[in-house]
Amino acid sequence: MDYNSLPNFYAALDAKYNVTNNELNSATYTNVDCNFVYSAKYARHRWFNYKEGFSPILVEKIFNEYKLNKSSVVCDPFCGAGTTVAVAKAKGMKSIGFEVNPFAAFITKVKTENYSKDNMEEFEKLLQELSTIEIAINIELPENEYLRRIFESEMLLAQLNIRKYINELPESKPKELLFFAWICTLEECALYRKAGNGLKIKRRPPTYDKGCAFKFAMECISKKAASMIEDFSLEDNGPIPQVYVESVTTMEKNVAKNTVDLVLFSPPYANCFDYTKIYYLELWFAGFVNSTSDQKNIRMKSLRSHCHATWPERYTSFNLPELNDQIIPLLRQQKLWTNKIPDMLNGYFADMEEALRQIYDSLKSGGHCAIVVSNSAYAGIVIPTDVFLAMIAEKIGFKVQEIAVERLIITSSQQYKKTERVRKYLRESIVKLEK
Ligand SMILES: C[S@@+](CC[C@H](N)C(=O)[O-])C[C@H]1O[C@@H](n2cnc3c(N)ncnc32)[C@H](O)[C@@H]1O
């Protein structure tokens, strides 16, 4: 295949499926249900801005579409900050999640826990106590040099003292709430912010007077805690989701066959983003990761969606001719920012095949799977992830019901120019499957 054949290639792939809403002609970020920004309006969902998450609106829509009820069982094998399982819980449904990032799994846990009035009162008491601690100057600095630079020096001292106070509290739900409220504010107090695939220095760092870093940090924590207390309701007592801090590939070990009604998820996209870099600040500063080997362990369990690791050979028998014989050879002829991209893509779809196989087994006959996914692009070549996942799912035995286009997306401005002729395939879609 050559460059000029790409429009026909994508059109022929789409023609195999029921692709709906594919007449869009401009990219948008807002007004789509899959965007996490809508979580800001939802109790509990608004506690942490997990940018890669989808919104509770989308989850409710899919639950309604498949007519789920209280006796339904739902699974999100890439559960991130827990949007799917939190909505399932609120609706009284049993739910299961898998997530390799221990920080994301922790967000899910805190968001979906049942709390009593006493727990909330104790949380407020701890917060009050924290605001009165003495700041010790001779506290041990982090070994990790990058972490020492992430805050201005007075703020670093304040944060280390806060961390020490919280870490020394006995284990309890109120302690977890406080720990969580604190983690949610780290970025606001830092000199760096999340941007693309990692952290970037802020143009506008946090401003506070000399001697007031601790006060500033406490104001941020108190604001967060206030929103958590506001969201507390004794009615939020649905079944607590079973969340495994494990890879999707452990599903067959943990979920009995033919037991799940709906599997709803959004996997990492094949766009080279590494979640251990994006959530570096929270993972390291809060102690979910204490060494480069801890970080590597998370990467090794993750889907092969980026090039920051080389995985020992996994599932090498994978072959999708449209990827391996058409897209990959064309990519290999291009100048890419790293020549690892073609192998990464092969690994990505191999991992997704394994995930879909295990998902298929977990579903009841007639059960559904909905995948929210964006396509990506390299050197002007769109990777039609949505259609490729549909093709893989079909090989496994799924019936592909629909590929519902949600929106067109903008990748980097460079890719945007290069993909001019095939831009309508740069899209975010929901791939809907039936067993
Ligand atoms: C797009 S996010 C999901 C966000 C989620 N839908 C939400 O609303 O919060 C994809 C998640 O998959 C996780 N992940 C990556 N590889 C995984 C694997 N092999 N098994 C389970 N989770 C994985 C990432 O850490 C990330 O949190």
PDB file of N, CA and C in Angstrom, residues 207-281:
ATOM      1  N   THR A 207       0.926  31.104  43.847  1.00  0.00           N
ATOM      2  CA  THR A 207       1.453  32.306  44.526  1.00  0.00           C
ATOM      3  C   THR A 207       0.995  32.348  45.980  1.00  0.00           C
ATOM      4  N   TYR A 208       1.952  32.518  46.844  1.00  0.00           N
ATOM      5  CA  TYR A 208       1.680  32.699  48.277  1.00  0.00           C
ATOM      6  C   TYR A 208       2.841  33.508  48.842  1.00  0.00           C
ATOM      7  N   ASP A 209       2.567  34.224  49.941  1.00  0.00           N
ATOM      8  CA  ASP A 209       3.625  35.045  50.539  1.00  0.00           C
ATOM      9  C   ASP A 209       4.671  34.154  51.198  1.00  0.00           C
ATOM     10  N   LYS A 210       5.845  34.724  51.365  1.00  0.00           N
ATOM     11  CA  LYS A 210       6.922  33.997  52.052  1.00  0.00           C
ATOM     12  C   LYS A 210       6.419  33.593  53.444  1.00  0.00           C
ATOM     13  N   GLY A 211       6.656  32.355  53.802  1.00  0.00           N
ATOM     14  CA  GLY A 211       6.215  31.884  55.116  1.00  0.00           C
ATOM     15  C   GLY A 211       4.779  31.349  55.100  1.00  0.00           C
ATOM     16  N   CYS A 212       4.137  31.371  53.926  1.00  0.00           N
ATOM     17  CA  CYS A 212       2.712  30.967  53.873  1.00  0.00           C
ATOM     18  C   CYS A 212       2.451  29.721  53.021  1.00  0.00           C
ATOM     19  N   ALA A 213       3.494  28.947  52.703  1.00  0.00           N
ATOM     20  CA  ALA A 213       3.293  27.764  51.850  1.00  0.00           C
ATOM     21  C   ALA A 213       2.355  26.759  52.522  1.00  0.00           C
ATOM     22  N   PHE A 214       2.575  26.516  53.824  1.00  0.00           N
ATOM     23  CA  PHE A 214       1.730  25.544  54.525  1.00  0.00           C
ATOM     24  C   PHE A 214       0.266  26.004  54.532  1.00  0.00           C
ATOM     25  N   LYS A 215       0.089  27.318  54.768  1.00  0.00           N
ATOM     26  CA  LYS A 215      -1.275  27.879  54.795  1.00  0.00           C
ATOM     27  C   LYS A 215      -1.946  27.659  53.421  1.00  0.00           C
ATOM     28  N   PHE A 216      -1.170  27.928  52.362  1.00  0.00           N
ATOM     29  CA  PHE A 216      -1.702  27.753  51.004  1.00  0.00           C
ATOM     30  C   PHE A 216      -2.105  26.283  50.787  1.00  0.00           C
ATOM     31  N   ALA A 217      -1.202  25.365  51.172  1.00  0.00           N
ATOM     32  CA  ALA A 217      -1.472  23.927  50.978  1.00  0.00           C
ATOM     33  C   ALA A 217      -2.728  23.530  51.759  1.00  0.00           C
ATOM     34  N   MET A 218      -2.859  24.026  52.989  1.00  0.00           N
ATOM     35  CA  MET A 218      -4.025  23.673  53.809  1.00  0.00           C
ATOM     36  C   MET A 218      -5.322  24.225  53.215  1.00  0.00           C
ATOM     37  N   GLU A 219      -5.224  25.421  52.620  1.00  0.00           N
ATOM     38  CA  GLU A 219      -6.435  25.979  51.992  1.00  0.00           C
ATOM     39  C   GLU A 219      -6.893  25.074  50.841  1.00  0.00           C
ATOM     40  N   CYS A 220      -5.910  24.593  50.070  1.00  0.00           N
ATOM     41  CA  CYS A 220      -6.268  23.694  48.944  1.00  0.00           C
ATOM     42  C   CYS A 220      -6.911  22.412  49.478  1.00  0.00           C
ATOM     43  N   ILE A 221      -6.305  21.827  50.511  1.00  0.00           N
ATOM     44  CA  ILE A 221      -6.843  20.564  51.061  1.00  0.00           C
ATOM     45  C   ILE A 221      -8.242  20.802  51.651  1.00  0.00           C
ATOM     46  N   SER A 222      -8.405  21.913  52.353  1.00  0.00           N
ATOM     47  CA  SER A 222      -9.708  22.177  52.982  1.00  0.00           C
ATOM     48  C   SER A 222     -10.805  22.357  51.932  1.00  0.00           C
ATOM     49  N   LYS A 223     -10.435  23.023  50.817  1.00  0.00           N
ATOM     50  CA  LYS A 223     -11.420  23.216  49.744  1.00  0.00           C
ATOM     51  C   LYS A 223     -11.851  21.861  49.171  1.00  0.00           C
ATOM     52  N   LYS A 224     -10.851  21.019  48.937  1.00  0.00           N
ATOM     53  CA  LYS A 224     -11.148  19.673  48.398  1.00  0.00           C
ATOM     54  C   LYS A 224     -12.011  18.889  49.385  1.00  0.00           C
ATOM     55  N   ALA A 225     -11.604  18.940  50.667  1.00  0.00           N
ATOM     56  CA  ALA A 225     -12.341  18.192  51.696  1.00  0.00           C
ATOM     57  C   ALA A 225     -13.789  18.689  51.769  1.00  0.00           C
ATOM     58  N   ALA A 226     -13.975  20.007  51.618  1.00  0.00           N
ATOM     59  CA  ALA A 226     -15.337  20.556  51.699  1.00  0.00           C
ATOM     60  C   ALA A 226     -16.209  19.963  50.598  1.00  0.00           C
ATOM     61  N   SER A 227     -15.654  19.816  49.380  1.00  0.00           N
ATOM     62  CA  SER A 227     -16.470  19.255  48.291  1.00  0.00           C
ATOM     63  C   SER A 227     -16.758  17.775  48.550  1.00  0.00           C
ATOM     64  N   MET A 228     -15.804  17.087  49.187  1.00  0.00           N
ATOM     65  CA  MET A 228     -16.044  15.666  49.496  1.00  0.00           C
ATOM     66  C   MET A 228     -17.138  15.534  50.559  1.00  0.00           C
ATOM     67  N   ILE A 229     -17.100  16.402  51.541  1.00  0.00           N
ATOM     68  CA  ILE A 229     -18.105  16.341  52.615  1.00  0.00           C
ATOM     69  C   ILE A 229     -19.480  16.717  52.053  1.00  0.00           C
ATOM     70  N   GLU A 230     -19.480  17.697  51.154  1.00  0.00           N
ATOM     71  CA  GLU A 230     -20.731  18.120  50.521  1.00  0.00           C
ATOM     72  C   GLU A 230     -21.371  16.964  49.741  1.00  0.00           C
ATOM     73  N   ASP A 231     -20.516  16.128  49.145  1.00  0.00           N
ATOM     74  CA  ASP A 231     -21.029  15.025  48.316  1.00  0.00           C
ATOM     75  C   ASP A 231     -21.452  13.809  49.133  1.00  0.00           C
ATOM     76  N   PHE A 232     -21.148  13.844  50.415  1.00  0.00           N
ATOM     77  CA  PHE A 232     -21.470  12.673  51.235  1.00  0.00           C
ATOM     78  C   PHE A 232     -22.986  12.516  51.362  1.00  0.00           C
ATOM     79  N   SER A 233     -23.439  11.290  51.144  1.00  0.00           N
ATOM     80  CA  SER A 233     -24.859  11.008  51.340  1.00  0.00           C
ATOM     81  C   SER A 233     -24.993   9.581  51.844  1.00  0.00           C
ATOM     82  N   LEU A 234     -25.853   9.408  52.824  1.00  0.00           N
ATOM     83  CA  LEU A 234     -26.026   8.052  53.382  1.00  0.00           C
ATOM     84  C   LEU A 234     -26.688   7.114  52.378  1.00  0.00           C
ATOM     85  N   GLU A 235     -27.235   7.701  51.300  1.00  0.00           N
ATOM     86  CA  GLU A 235     -27.897   6.849  50.296  1.00  0.00           C
ATOM     87  C   GLU A 235     -26.909   6.160  49.362  1.00  0.00           C
ATOM     88  N   ASP A 236     -25.652   6.636  49.355  1.00  0.00           N
ATOM     89  CA  ASP A 236     -24.659   6.053  48.440  1.00  0.00           C
ATOM     90  C   ASP A 236     -24.168   4.699  48.933  1.00  0.00           C
ATOM     91  N   ASN A 237     -25.071   3.802  49.217  1.00  0.00           N
ATOM     92  CA  ASN A 237     -24.633   2.565  49.851  1.00  0.00           C
ATOM     93  C   ASN A 237     -24.843   1.315  48.999  1.00  0.00           C
ATOM     94  N   GLY A 238     -24.702   1.470  47.683  1.00  0.00           N
ATOM     95  CA  GLY A 238     -24.828   0.311  46.787  1.00  0.00           C
ATOM     96  C   GLY A 238     -23.671  -0.651  47.012  1.00  0.00           C
ATOM     97  N   PRO A 239     -23.677  -1.795  46.302  1.00  0.00           N
ATOM     98  CA  PRO A 239     -22.603  -2.776  46.502  1.00  0.00           C
ATOM     99  C   PRO A 239     -21.231  -2.207  46.119  1.00  0.00           C
ATOM    100  N   ILE A 240     -20.272  -2.344  47.006  1.00  0.00           N
ATOM    101  CA  ILE A 240     -18.928  -1.807  46.729  1.00  0.00           C
ATOM    102  C   ILE A 240     -18.275  -2.635  45.618  1.00  0.00           C
ATOM    103  N   PRO A 241     -17.755  -1.970  44.578  1.00  0.00           N
ATOM    104  CA  PRO A 241     -17.137  -2.724  43.474  1.00  0.00           C
ATOM    105  C   PRO A 241     -15.937  -3.550  43.944  1.00  0.00           C
ATOM    106  N   GLN A 242     -15.733  -4.648  43.284  1.00  0.00           N
ATOM    107  CA  GLN A 242     -14.540  -5.469  43.542  1.00  0.00           C
ATOM    108  C   GLN A 242     -13.464  -4.970  42.575  1.00  0.00           C
ATOM    109  N   VAL A 243     -12.451  -4.266  43.083  1.00  0.00           N
ATOM    110  CA  VAL A 243     -11.420  -3.719  42.178  1.00  0.00           C
ATOM    111  C   VAL A 243     -10.099  -4.448  42.375  1.00  0.00           C
ATOM    112  N   TYR A 244      -9.575  -4.997  41.295  1.00  0.00           N
ATOM    113  CA  TYR A 244      -8.278  -5.689  41.334  1.00  0.00           C
ATOM    114  C   TYR A 244      -7.205  -4.735  40.828  1.00  0.00           C
ATOM    115  N   VAL A 245      -6.144  -4.545  41.621  1.00  0.00           N
ATOM    116  CA  VAL A 245      -5.025  -3.703  41.158  1.00  0.00           C
ATOM    117  C   VAL A 245      -4.140  -4.635  40.323  1.00  0.00           C
ATOM    118  N   GLU A 246      -4.662  -4.987  39.197  1.00  0.00           N
ATOM    119  CA  GLU A 246      -4.083  -6.033  38.354  1.00  0.00           C
ATOM    120  C   GLU A 246      -4.384  -5.738  36.897  1.00  0.00           C
ATOM    121  N   SER A 247      -3.691  -6.439  36.028  1.00  0.00           N
ATOM    122  CA  SER A 247      -3.936  -6.277  34.599  1.00  0.00           C
ATOM    123  C   SER A 247      -5.234  -6.956  34.182  1.00  0.00           C
ATOM    124  N   VAL A 248      -5.810  -6.442  33.126  1.00  0.00           N
ATOM    125  CA  VAL A 248      -6.981  -7.064  32.480  1.00  0.00           C
ATOM    126  C   VAL A 248      -6.701  -8.544  32.169  1.00  0.00           C
ATOM    127  N   THR A 249      -5.430  -8.870  31.992  1.00  0.00           N
ATOM    128  CA  THR A 249      -5.104 -10.254  31.618  1.00  0.00           C
ATOM    129  C   THR A 249      -5.259 -11.227  32.788  1.00  0.00           C
ATOM    130  N   THR A 250      -5.645 -10.699  33.971  1.00  0.00           N
ATOM    131  CA  THR A 250      -5.929 -11.625  35.081  1.00  0.00           C
ATOM    132  C   THR A 250      -7.436 -11.848  35.218  1.00  0.00           C
ATOM    133  N   MET A 251      -8.198 -11.344  34.236  1.00  0.00           N
ATOM    134  CA  MET A 251      -9.659 -11.500  34.311  1.00  0.00           C
ATOM    135  C   MET A 251     -10.073 -12.961  34.391  1.00  0.00           C
ATOM    136  N   GLU A 252      -9.428 -13.801  33.571  1.00  0.00           N
ATOM    137  CA  GLU A 252      -9.884 -15.199  33.515  1.00  0.00           C
ATOM    138  C   GLU A 252      -9.665 -15.911  34.849  1.00  0.00           C
ATOM    139  N   LYS A 253      -8.687 -15.362  35.637  1.00  0.00           N
ATOM    140  CA  LYS A 253      -8.411 -15.947  36.955  1.00  0.00           C
ATOM    141  C   LYS A 253      -9.430 -15.438  37.987  1.00  0.00           C
ATOM    142  N   ASN A 254      -9.910 -14.219  37.793  1.00  0.00           N
ATOM    143  CA  ASN A 254     -10.711 -13.561  38.837  1.00  0.00           C
ATOM    144  C   ASN A 254     -12.211 -13.461  38.563  1.00  0.00           C
ATOM    145  N   VAL A 255     -12.615 -13.640  37.306  1.00  0.00           N
ATOM    146  CA  VAL A 255     -14.050 -13.496  36.993  1.00  0.00           C
ATOM    147  C   VAL A 255     -14.536 -14.805  36.354  1.00  0.00           C
ATOM    148  N   ALA A 256     -15.564 -15.384  36.936  1.00  0.00           N
ATOM    149  CA  ALA A 256     -16.071 -16.660  36.398  1.00  0.00           C
ATOM    150  C   ALA A 256     -16.635 -16.454  34.994  1.00  0.00           C
ATOM    151  N   LYS A 257     -16.524 -17.501  34.178  1.00  0.00           N
ATOM    152  CA  LYS A 257     -17.037 -17.434  32.793  1.00  0.00           C
ATOM    153  C   LYS A 257     -18.550 -17.234  32.781  1.00  0.00           C
ATOM    154  N   ASN A 258     -19.042 -16.562  31.754  1.00  0.00           N
ATOM    155  CA  ASN A 258     -20.493 -16.392  31.515  1.00  0.00           C
ATOM    156  C   ASN A 258     -21.253 -15.756  32.682  1.00  0.00           C
ATOM    157  N   THR A 259     -20.641 -14.780  33.339  1.00  0.00           N
ATOM    158  CA  THR A 259     -21.313 -14.191  34.514  1.00  0.00           C
ATOM    159  C   THR A 259     -21.582 -12.687  34.388  1.00  0.00           C
ATOM    160  N   VAL A 260     -21.009 -12.044  33.368  1.00  0.00           N
ATOM    161  CA  VAL A 260     -21.082 -10.579  33.298  1.00  0.00           C
ATOM    162  C   VAL A 260     -22.091 -10.151  32.216  1.00  0.00           C
ATOM    163  N   ASP A 261     -22.893  -9.107  32.521  1.00  0.00           N
ATOM    164  CA  ASP A 261     -23.885  -8.628  31.537  1.00  0.00           C
ATOM    165  C   ASP A 261     -23.291  -7.587  30.596  1.00  0.00           C
ATOM    166  N   LEU A 262     -22.454  -6.697  31.166  1.00  0.00           N
ATOM    167  CA  LEU A 262     -21.881  -5.637  30.324  1.00  0.00           C
ATOM    168  C   LEU A 262     -20.427  -5.380  30.715  1.00  0.00           C
ATOM    169  N   VAL A 263     -19.560  -5.341  29.702  1.00  0.00           N
ATOM    170  CA  VAL A 263     -18.183  -4.897  29.921  1.00  0.00           C
ATOM    171  C   VAL A 263     -18.064  -3.552  29.215  1.00  0.00           C
ATOM    172  N   LEU A 264     -17.825  -2.518  29.975  1.00  0.00           N
ATOM    173  CA  LEU A 264     -17.728  -1.161  29.409  1.00  0.00           C
ATOM    174  C   LEU A 264     -16.385  -0.577  29.797  1.00  0.00           C
ATOM    175  N   PHE A 265     -15.634  -0.098  28.809  1.00  0.00           N
ATOM    176  CA  PHE A 265     -14.303   0.431  29.144  1.00  0.00           C
ATOM    177  C   PHE A 265     -13.740   1.320  28.057  1.00  0.00           C
ATOM    178  N   SER A 266     -12.698   2.041  28.483  1.00  0.00           N
ATOM    179  CA  SER A 266     -11.899   2.795  27.540  1.00  0.00           C
ATOM    180  C   SER A 266     -10.445   2.399  27.813  1.00  0.00           C
ATOM    181  N   PRO A 267      -9.793   1.743  26.855  1.00  0.00           N
ATOM    182  CA  PRO A 267      -8.403   1.327  27.103  1.00  0.00           C
ATOM    183  C   PRO A 267      -7.480   2.524  26.881  1.00  0.00           C
ATOM    184  N   PRO A 268      -6.200   2.434  27.298  1.00  0.00           N
ATOM    185  CA  PRO A 268      -5.257   3.462  26.849  1.00  0.00           C
ATOM    186  C   PRO A 268      -5.298   3.475  25.321  1.00  0.00           C
ATOM    187  N   TYR A 269      -5.128   4.629  24.719  1.00  0.00           N
ATOM    188  CA  TYR A 269      -5.143   4.697  23.258  1.00  0.00           C
ATOM    189  C   TYR A 269      -3.740   4.415  22.728  1.00  0.00           C
ATOM    190  N   ALA A 270      -3.648   4.059  21.444  1.00  0.00           N
ATOM    191  CA  ALA A 270      -2.338   3.727  20.854  1.00  0.00           C
ATOM    192  C   ALA A 270      -1.619   5.025  20.483  1.00  0.00           C
ATOM    193  N   ASN A 271      -1.454   5.898  21.491  1.00  0.00           N
ATOM    194  CA  ASN A 271      -0.922   7.236  21.208  1.00  0.00           C
ATOM    195  C   ASN A 271       0.375   7.549  21.950  1.00  0.00           C
ATOM    196  N   CYS A 272       1.036   6.499  22.453  1.00  0.00           N
ATOM    197  CA  CYS A 272       2.344   6.639  23.111  1.00  0.00           C
ATOM    198  C   CYS A 272       2.282   7.322  24.476  1.00  0.00           C
ATOM    199  N   PHE A 273       1.099   7.487  25.073  1.00  0.00           N
ATOM    200  CA  PHE A 273       1.049   8.094  26.404  1.00  0.00           C
ATOM    201  C   PHE A 273       1.320   7.019  27.464  1.00  0.00           C
ATOM    202  N   ASP A 274       2.165   7.384  28.417  1.00  0.00           N
ATOM    203  CA  ASP A 274       2.536   6.459  29.482  1.00  0.00           C
ATOM    204  C   ASP A 274       1.939   6.997  30.787  1.00  0.00           C
ATOM    205  N   TYR A 275       0.972   6.279  31.347  1.00  0.00           N
ATOM    206  CA  TYR A 275       0.269   6.759  32.544  1.00  0.00           C
ATOM    207  C   TYR A 275       1.205   6.900  33.744  1.00  0.00           C
ATOM    208  N   THR A 276       2.308   6.150  33.771  1.00  0.00           N
ATOM    209  CA  THR A 276       3.211   6.287  34.930  1.00  0.00           C
ATOM    210  C   THR A 276       3.991   7.600  34.836  1.00  0.00           C
ATOM    211  N   LYS A 277       4.030   8.194  33.643  1.00  0.00           N
ATOM    212  CA  LYS A 277       4.656   9.516  33.515  1.00  0.00           C
ATOM    213  C   LYS A 277       3.630  10.603  33.803  1.00  0.00           C
ATOM    214  N   ILE A 278       2.415  10.423  33.291  1.00  0.00           N
ATOM    215  CA  ILE A 278       1.374  11.442  33.500  1.00  0.00           C
ATOM    216  C   ILE A 278       1.093  11.603  35.006  1.00  0.00           C
ATOM    217  N   TYR A 279       1.019  10.470  35.721  1.00  0.00           N
ATOM    218  CA  TYR A 279       0.681  10.517  37.150  1.00  0.00           C
ATOM    219  C   TYR A 279       1.921  10.357  38.034  1.00  0.00           C
ATOM    220  N   TYR A 280       3.052  10.780  37.508  1.00  0.00           N
ATOM    221  CA  TYR A 280       4.332  10.673  38.207  1.00  0.00           C
ATOM    222  C   TYR A 280       4.270  11.331  39.591  1.00  0.00           C
ATOM    223  N   LEU A 281       3.752  12.561  39.652  1.00  0.00           N
ATOM    224  CA  LEU A 281       3.721  13.321  40.903  1.00  0.00           C
ATOM    225  C   LEU A 281       2.941  12.560  41.978  1.00  0.00           C
TER     226      LEU A 281
END
